[in-house]
Each structure stands twice: as structure tokens, then as C-alpha cells.
Amino acid sequence: MMALLDLIGRRWTLRVVWELRDGHAATFRDLQQRCGGMSSSVLAQRLAEMTEAGIVSGSDGGGYALTDEGRALIGALEPLDSWARRWARRVSAGERSR
């Protein structure tokens, strides 16, 4: 369990997972463009780590997609996404946390 938490806590991991959430395979180049400032070496490393962990799979056509476990991870992140959206609305409205 700690190994998975370590992986998803690494820089760019969640961003790659998030970019694959639509269910369509994305090529290495697509992912690199979507993730803006990520170097190709870091992307390659994260994809290899996520593939080894069973979160992402590579397709024969050179694309990457979430596995069933990766989609389950997206499901687990949805409450965090909802919270972040509410937080962003409060911040933009000038409300302070208490």
C-alpha cells in the first residue's frame, strides 16, 4: 500500500492519470503536450512505474490508457476533485477558510 501511495504522491503521476481519465488511449506525445512542463524522461519514468503498478497499460498502437485499477483510482479521486472545485469557488469569491 505504501508503495502505491508513494507512486501517486510523486510529481506528475496524478496529472498523467487525470489526463487519461476520458478513457481514450493517448500517445506519449499527447501526454507530454497535455502535461506542459514535464520532461520526456520523467514522463517515461512515470508511465513505466504506473504500468508496473497496474494503473496504466500501453497499447500496441503506442498509446497509454488507464487499466481497471486506474479507473478505480479516478473514482477514488472524484470526491477530492469536488472538494477542490468548491474550494476554488470560495477562494474566487473572496471567502476565507475558518
Short mmCIF file of N, CA, C and O in Angstrom, two decimals:
data_model
loop_
_atom_site.label_atom_id
_atom_site.label_comp_id
_atom_site.label_asym_id
_atom_site.label_seq_id
_atom_site.Cartn_x
_atom_site.Cartn_y
_atom_site.Cartn_z
N MET A 1 0.82 -1.19 0.00
CA MET A 1 0.00 0.00 0.00
C MET A 1 0.87 1.26 0.00
O MET A 1 0.61 2.18 -0.74
N MET A 2 1.90 1.28 0.83
CA MET A 2 2.76 2.46 0.88
C MET A 2 3.45 2.70 -0.47
O MET A 2 3.65 3.83 -0.86
N ALA A 3 3.77 1.62 -1.17
CA ALA A 3 4.42 1.79 -2.47
C ALA A 3 3.49 2.52 -3.44
O ALA A 3 3.93 3.39 -4.18
N LEU A 4 2.20 2.18 -3.41
CA LEU A 4 1.25 2.85 -4.29
C LEU A 4 1.08 4.30 -3.87
O LEU A 4 1.05 5.20 -4.71
N LEU A 5 0.96 4.56 -2.57
CA LEU A 5 0.84 5.94 -2.10
C LEU A 5 2.07 6.75 -2.46
O LEU A 5 1.97 7.92 -2.82
N ASP A 6 3.23 6.13 -2.38
CA ASP A 6 4.47 6.80 -2.79
C ASP A 6 4.41 7.15 -4.28
O ASP A 6 4.76 8.26 -4.68
N LEU A 7 3.94 6.22 -5.09
CA LEU A 7 3.86 6.46 -6.53
C LEU A 7 2.89 7.59 -6.85
O LEU A 7 3.23 8.51 -7.60
N ILE A 8 1.69 7.56 -6.29
CA ILE A 8 0.73 8.61 -6.65
C ILE A 8 1.10 9.95 -6.03
O ILE A 8 0.62 10.98 -6.49
N GLY A 9 1.98 9.94 -5.04
CA GLY A 9 2.46 11.19 -4.47
C GLY A 9 3.62 11.82 -5.23
O GLY A 9 3.99 12.96 -4.98
N ARG A 10 4.17 11.09 -6.19
CA ARG A 10 5.28 11.64 -6.97
C ARG A 10 4.78 12.69 -7.95
O ARG A 10 3.68 12.60 -8.48
N ARG A 11 5.65 13.64 -8.16
CA ARG A 11 5.29 14.72 -9.09
C ARG A 11 4.89 14.17 -10.45
O ARG A 11 5.56 13.29 -10.98
N TRP A 12 3.81 14.68 -10.98
CA TRP A 12 3.25 14.40 -12.29
C TRP A 12 2.40 13.12 -12.37
O TRP A 12 1.68 12.95 -13.34
N THR A 13 2.48 12.22 -11.41
CA THR A 13 1.74 10.96 -11.51
C THR A 13 0.24 11.22 -11.62
O THR A 13 -0.41 10.72 -12.54
N LEU A 14 -0.31 11.98 -10.68
CA LEU A 14 -1.75 12.23 -10.71
C LEU A 14 -2.15 13.01 -11.95
O LEU A 14 -3.24 12.82 -12.49
N ARG A 15 -1.29 13.87 -12.41
CA ARG A 15 -1.60 14.63 -13.63
C ARG A 15 -1.74 13.69 -14.82
O ARG A 15 -2.67 13.82 -15.62
N VAL A 16 -0.85 12.72 -14.94
CA VAL A 16 -0.94 11.77 -16.05
C VAL A 16 -2.22 10.95 -15.92
O VAL A 16 -2.95 10.77 -16.90
N VAL A 17 -2.51 10.47 -14.72
CA VAL A 17 -3.74 9.71 -14.50
C VAL A 17 -4.95 10.56 -14.89
O VAL A 17 -5.85 10.10 -15.58
N TRP A 18 -4.94 11.81 -14.44
CA TRP A 18 -6.06 12.71 -14.73
C TRP A 18 -6.22 12.93 -16.23
O TRP A 18 -7.33 12.99 -16.76
N GLU A 19 -5.11 13.06 -16.95
CA GLU A 19 -5.17 13.28 -18.40
C GLU A 19 -5.69 12.05 -19.14
O GLU A 19 -6.15 12.16 -20.27
N LEU A 20 -5.63 10.89 -18.53
CA LEU A 20 -6.11 9.66 -19.17
C LEU A 20 -7.53 9.31 -18.75
O LEU A 20 -8.07 8.28 -19.16
N ARG A 21 -8.16 10.15 -17.96
CA ARG A 21 -9.46 9.82 -17.36
C ARG A 21 -10.59 9.68 -18.38
O ARG A 21 -11.60 9.05 -18.09
N ASP A 22 -10.45 10.23 -19.58
CA ASP A 22 -11.54 10.17 -20.56
C ASP A 22 -11.72 8.79 -21.17
O ASP A 22 -12.67 8.55 -21.90
N GLY A 23 -10.81 7.87 -20.91
CA GLY A 23 -10.94 6.50 -21.40
C GLY A 23 -10.31 6.24 -22.74
O GLY A 23 -10.24 5.10 -23.18
N HIS A 24 -9.85 7.28 -23.40
CA HIS A 24 -9.20 7.11 -24.70
C HIS A 24 -7.69 7.00 -24.51
O HIS A 24 -7.11 7.71 -23.70
N ALA A 25 -7.08 6.12 -25.30
CA ALA A 25 -5.63 5.98 -25.23
C ALA A 25 -4.97 7.26 -25.75
O ALA A 25 -5.47 7.91 -26.66
N ALA A 26 -3.89 7.62 -25.12
CA ALA A 26 -3.13 8.80 -25.52
C ALA A 26 -1.70 8.38 -25.81
O ALA A 26 -1.12 7.56 -25.11
N THR A 27 -1.14 8.96 -26.84
CA THR A 27 0.25 8.66 -27.17
C THR A 27 1.18 9.39 -26.19
O THR A 27 0.75 10.30 -25.47
N PHE A 28 2.41 8.99 -26.20
CA PHE A 28 3.43 9.64 -25.36
C PHE A 28 3.45 11.13 -25.67
O PHE A 28 3.44 11.96 -24.77
N ARG A 29 3.45 11.46 -26.95
CA ARG A 29 3.50 12.87 -27.36
C ARG A 29 2.27 13.64 -26.88
O ARG A 29 2.37 14.75 -26.39
N ASP A 30 1.08 13.02 -26.99
CA ASP A 30 -0.14 13.65 -26.50
C ASP A 30 -0.02 13.97 -25.00
O ASP A 30 -0.36 15.06 -24.55
N LEU A 31 0.42 12.98 -24.24
CA LEU A 31 0.55 13.17 -22.80
C LEU A 31 1.56 14.26 -22.47
O LEU A 31 1.33 15.08 -21.59
N GLN A 32 2.65 14.28 -23.19
CA GLN A 32 3.66 15.30 -22.94
C GLN A 32 3.11 16.69 -23.22
O GLN A 32 3.35 17.63 -22.46
N GLN A 33 2.33 16.84 -24.28
CA GLN A 33 1.73 18.14 -24.59
C GLN A 33 0.71 18.53 -23.54
O GLN A 33 0.66 19.68 -23.11
N ARG A 34 -0.12 17.58 -23.11
CA ARG A 34 -1.15 17.88 -22.11
C ARG A 34 -0.56 18.25 -20.76
O ARG A 34 -1.19 18.99 -20.00
N CYS A 35 0.61 17.70 -20.47
CA CYS A 35 1.23 17.93 -19.16
C CYS A 35 2.25 19.05 -19.19
O CYS A 35 3.08 19.16 -18.26
N GLY A 36 2.24 19.85 -20.22
CA GLY A 36 3.04 21.06 -20.28
C GLY A 36 4.51 20.94 -19.94
O GLY A 36 5.31 20.64 -20.79
N GLY A 37 4.87 21.18 -18.70
CA GLY A 37 6.27 21.29 -18.33
C GLY A 37 6.97 20.00 -17.96
O GLY A 37 8.07 20.03 -17.44
N MET A 38 6.38 18.85 -18.24
CA MET A 38 7.02 17.59 -17.88
C MET A 38 8.05 17.18 -18.93
O MET A 38 7.76 17.19 -20.12
N SER A 39 9.21 16.80 -18.47
CA SER A 39 10.25 16.35 -19.40
C SER A 39 9.91 14.95 -19.90
O SER A 39 9.18 14.19 -19.26
N SER A 40 10.45 14.60 -21.06
CA SER A 40 10.17 13.29 -21.63
C SER A 40 10.73 12.17 -20.75
O SER A 40 10.13 11.10 -20.65
N SER A 41 11.85 12.41 -20.08
CA SER A 41 12.42 11.37 -19.23
C SER A 41 11.55 11.11 -18.01
O SER A 41 11.36 9.96 -17.60
N VAL A 42 10.98 12.16 -17.42
CA VAL A 42 10.10 11.98 -16.27
C VAL A 42 8.81 11.30 -16.71
O VAL A 42 8.32 10.38 -16.03
N LEU A 43 8.26 11.69 -17.85
CA LEU A 43 7.04 11.05 -18.34
C LEU A 43 7.29 9.57 -18.58
O LEU A 43 6.49 8.72 -18.18
N ALA A 44 8.40 9.24 -19.22
CA ALA A 44 8.72 7.83 -19.48
C ALA A 44 8.85 7.06 -18.17
O ALA A 44 8.35 5.93 -18.05
N GLN A 45 9.48 7.67 -17.18
CA GLN A 45 9.65 7.01 -15.88
C GLN A 45 8.30 6.81 -15.20
O GLN A 45 8.01 5.73 -14.69
N ARG A 46 7.45 7.83 -15.19
CA ARG A 46 6.14 7.71 -14.53
C ARG A 46 5.28 6.67 -15.23
O ARG A 46 4.60 5.88 -14.59
N LEU A 47 5.28 6.68 -16.57
CA LEU A 47 4.50 5.68 -17.30
C LEU A 47 4.98 4.27 -17.00
O LEU A 47 4.17 3.36 -16.82
N ALA A 48 6.30 4.08 -16.92
CA ALA A 48 6.84 2.76 -16.58
C ALA A 48 6.42 2.35 -15.17
O ALA A 48 6.01 1.20 -14.94
N GLU A 49 6.49 3.28 -14.22
CA GLU A 49 6.11 2.98 -12.84
C GLU A 49 4.62 2.66 -12.74
O GLU A 49 4.21 1.72 -12.05
N MET A 50 3.80 3.44 -13.44
CA MET A 50 2.36 3.21 -13.39
C MET A 50 1.96 1.92 -14.11
O MET A 50 1.02 1.24 -13.70
N THR A 51 2.69 1.59 -15.16
CA THR A 51 2.44 0.32 -15.85
C THR A 51 2.80 -0.84 -14.93
O THR A 51 2.03 -1.80 -14.81
N GLU A 52 3.93 -0.74 -14.26
CA GLU A 52 4.34 -1.79 -13.33
C GLU A 52 3.35 -1.94 -12.18
O GLU A 52 3.07 -3.05 -11.73
N ALA A 53 2.77 -0.82 -11.74
CA ALA A 53 1.80 -0.85 -10.64
C ALA A 53 0.42 -1.31 -11.10
O ALA A 53 -0.46 -1.55 -10.28
N GLY A 54 0.22 -1.42 -12.42
CA GLY A 54 -1.06 -1.87 -12.94
C GLY A 54 -2.12 -0.79 -13.06
O GLY A 54 -3.31 -1.08 -13.18
N ILE A 55 -1.69 0.47 -13.06
CA ILE A 55 -2.62 1.60 -13.17
C ILE A 55 -2.82 2.00 -14.63
O ILE A 55 -3.88 2.43 -15.02
N VAL A 56 -1.76 1.86 -15.42
CA VAL A 56 -1.75 2.26 -16.83
C VAL A 56 -1.28 1.07 -17.65
O VAL A 56 -0.46 0.28 -17.19
N SER A 57 -1.81 0.96 -18.85
CA SER A 57 -1.30 -0.06 -19.77
C SER A 57 -0.96 0.60 -21.09
O SER A 57 -1.55 1.61 -21.46
N GLY A 58 0.02 0.04 -21.74
CA GLY A 58 0.40 0.51 -23.07
C GLY A 58 -0.32 -0.31 -24.12
O GLY A 58 -0.51 -1.51 -23.94
N SER A 59 -0.74 0.32 -25.19
CA SER A 59 -1.41 -0.41 -26.26
C SER A 59 -0.43 -0.71 -27.38
O SER A 59 0.64 -0.11 -27.46
N ASP A 60 -0.83 -1.60 -28.25
CA ASP A 60 0.02 -1.95 -29.39
C ASP A 60 0.23 -0.76 -30.32
O ASP A 60 1.25 -0.65 -30.98
N GLY A 61 -0.73 0.16 -30.35
CA GLY A 61 -0.64 1.32 -31.21
C GLY A 61 0.21 2.43 -30.64
O GLY A 61 0.26 3.53 -31.18
N GLY A 62 0.87 2.18 -29.51
CA GLY A 62 1.75 3.18 -28.93
C GLY A 62 1.07 4.12 -27.95
O GLY A 62 1.68 5.06 -27.47
N GLY A 63 -0.19 3.87 -27.65
CA GLY A 63 -0.90 4.73 -26.72
C GLY A 63 -0.91 4.17 -25.31
O GLY A 63 -0.56 3.00 -25.09
N TYR A 64 -1.33 4.98 -24.38
CA TYR A 64 -1.44 4.60 -22.99
C TYR A 64 -2.87 4.85 -22.53
O TYR A 64 -3.49 5.84 -22.93
N ALA A 65 -3.36 3.94 -21.69
CA ALA A 65 -4.72 4.07 -21.18
C ALA A 65 -4.75 3.56 -19.74
O ALA A 65 -3.87 2.79 -19.32
N LEU A 66 -5.76 3.99 -19.00
CA LEU A 66 -5.93 3.50 -17.65
C LEU A 66 -6.43 2.06 -17.68
O LEU A 66 -7.24 1.70 -18.53
N THR A 67 -5.97 1.28 -16.74
CA THR A 67 -6.49 -0.08 -16.55
C THR A 67 -7.75 0.03 -15.69
O THR A 67 -8.14 1.12 -15.27
N ASP A 68 -8.35 -1.11 -15.38
CA ASP A 68 -9.49 -1.10 -14.46
C ASP A 68 -9.09 -0.49 -13.13
O ASP A 68 -9.85 0.27 -12.54
N GLU A 69 -7.90 -0.81 -12.65
CA GLU A 69 -7.42 -0.24 -11.38
C GLU A 69 -7.20 1.27 -11.50
O GLU A 69 -7.47 2.02 -10.57
N GLY A 70 -6.72 1.71 -12.65
CA GLY A 70 -6.53 3.14 -12.86
C GLY A 70 -7.86 3.87 -12.87
O GLY A 70 -7.98 4.97 -12.31
N ARG A 71 -8.88 3.26 -13.47
CA ARG A 71 -10.21 3.87 -13.47
C ARG A 71 -10.79 3.89 -12.05
O ARG A 71 -11.48 4.84 -11.66
N ALA A 72 -10.49 2.86 -11.27
CA ALA A 72 -10.94 2.84 -9.87
C ALA A 72 -10.26 3.96 -9.09
O ALA A 72 -10.87 4.59 -8.22
N LEU A 73 -9.00 4.23 -9.41
CA LEU A 73 -8.29 5.34 -8.77
C LEU A 73 -8.96 6.67 -9.11
O LEU A 73 -9.14 7.51 -8.23
N ILE A 74 -9.37 6.85 -10.36
CA ILE A 74 -10.09 8.07 -10.74
C ILE A 74 -11.37 8.19 -9.91
O ILE A 74 -11.71 9.27 -9.42
N GLY A 75 -12.07 7.08 -9.74
CA GLY A 75 -13.28 7.10 -8.92
C GLY A 75 -12.99 7.53 -7.49
O GLY A 75 -13.76 8.27 -6.88
N ALA A 76 -11.86 7.10 -6.97
CA ALA A 76 -11.49 7.47 -5.60
C ALA A 76 -11.09 8.94 -5.52
O ALA A 76 -11.21 9.57 -4.47
N LEU A 77 -10.63 9.52 -6.63
CA LEU A 77 -10.22 10.93 -6.65
C LEU A 77 -11.37 11.89 -6.88
O LEU A 77 -11.23 13.09 -6.65
N GLU A 78 -12.51 11.39 -7.34
CA GLU A 78 -13.64 12.28 -7.64
C GLU A 78 -14.09 13.13 -6.45
O GLU A 78 -14.36 14.32 -6.62
N PRO A 79 -14.17 12.57 -5.22
CA PRO A 79 -14.52 13.44 -4.09
C PRO A 79 -13.50 14.55 -3.86
O PRO A 79 -13.87 15.67 -3.51
N LEU A 80 -12.24 14.27 -4.08
CA LEU A 80 -11.21 15.29 -3.94
C LEU A 80 -11.39 16.37 -5.01
O LEU A 80 -11.27 17.56 -4.72
N ASP A 81 -11.74 15.97 -6.22
CA ASP A 81 -12.00 16.93 -7.28
C ASP A 81 -13.19 17.81 -6.92
O ASP A 81 -13.14 19.03 -7.11
N SER A 82 -14.25 17.22 -6.39
CA SER A 82 -15.42 18.00 -5.97
C SER A 82 -15.04 19.00 -4.89
O SER A 82 -15.47 20.17 -4.93
N TRP A 83 -14.27 18.55 -3.92
CA TRP A 83 -13.84 19.44 -2.85
C TRP A 83 -13.01 20.59 -3.42
O TRP A 83 -13.20 21.76 -3.05
N ALA A 84 -12.10 20.28 -4.33
CA ALA A 84 -11.23 21.31 -4.91
C ALA A 84 -12.04 22.34 -5.69
O ALA A 84 -11.74 23.54 -5.66
N ARG A 85 -13.07 21.90 -6.39
CA ARG A 85 -13.93 22.83 -7.13
C ARG A 85 -14.68 23.77 -6.18
O ARG A 85 -14.79 24.96 -6.43
N ARG A 86 -15.20 23.22 -5.07
CA ARG A 86 -15.88 24.07 -4.07
C ARG A 86 -14.90 25.06 -3.46
O ARG A 86 -15.21 26.24 -3.29
N TRP A 87 -13.71 24.59 -3.14
CA TRP A 87 -12.67 25.45 -2.57
C TRP A 87 -12.33 26.58 -3.53
O TRP A 87 -12.22 27.74 -3.13
N ALA A 88 -12.16 26.25 -4.80
CA ALA A 88 -11.80 27.27 -5.79
C ALA A 88 -12.90 28.32 -5.91
O ALA A 88 -12.60 29.52 -6.05
N ARG A 89 -14.15 27.89 -5.85
CA ARG A 89 -15.25 28.87 -5.91
C ARG A 89 -15.22 29.79 -4.70
O ARG A 89 -15.43 30.99 -4.83
N ARG A 90 -14.97 29.23 -3.51
CA ARG A 90 -14.91 30.05 -2.31
C ARG A 90 -13.75 31.03 -2.38
O ARG A 90 -13.89 32.20 -2.03
N VAL A 91 -12.61 30.57 -2.83
CA VAL A 91 -11.43 31.45 -2.92
C VAL A 91 -11.68 32.56 -3.94
O VAL A 91 -11.37 33.72 -3.69
N SER A 92 -12.26 32.21 -5.07
CA SER A 92 -12.51 33.24 -6.08
C SER A 92 -13.57 34.24 -5.61
O SER A 92 -13.57 35.37 -6.06
N ALA A 93 -14.43 33.81 -4.70
CA ALA A 93 -15.45 34.71 -4.16
C ALA A 93 -14.90 35.53 -2.99
O ALA A 93 -15.61 36.36 -2.42
N GLY A 94 -13.65 35.29 -2.61
CA GLY A 94 -13.02 36.05 -1.54
C GLY A 94 -13.30 35.54 -0.16
O GLY A 94 -12.95 36.18 0.83
N GLU A 95 -13.88 34.35 -0.05
CA GLU A 95 -14.17 33.76 1.25
C GLU A 95 -12.89 33.16 1.85
O GLU A 95 -12.11 32.55 1.15
N ARG A 96 -12.70 33.31 3.12
CA ARG A 96 -11.53 32.73 3.79
C ARG A 96 -11.92 31.47 4.53
O ARG A 96 -13.03 31.34 4.99
N SER A 97 -10.98 30.54 4.65
CA SER A 97 -11.25 29.33 5.42
C SER A 97 -11.27 29.67 6.91
O SER A 97 -10.69 30.64 7.36
N ARG A 98 -12.01 28.88 7.63
CA ARG A 98 -12.13 29.12 9.09
C ARG A 98 -11.53 28.02 9.88
O ARG A 98 -11.39 26.96 9.59
#
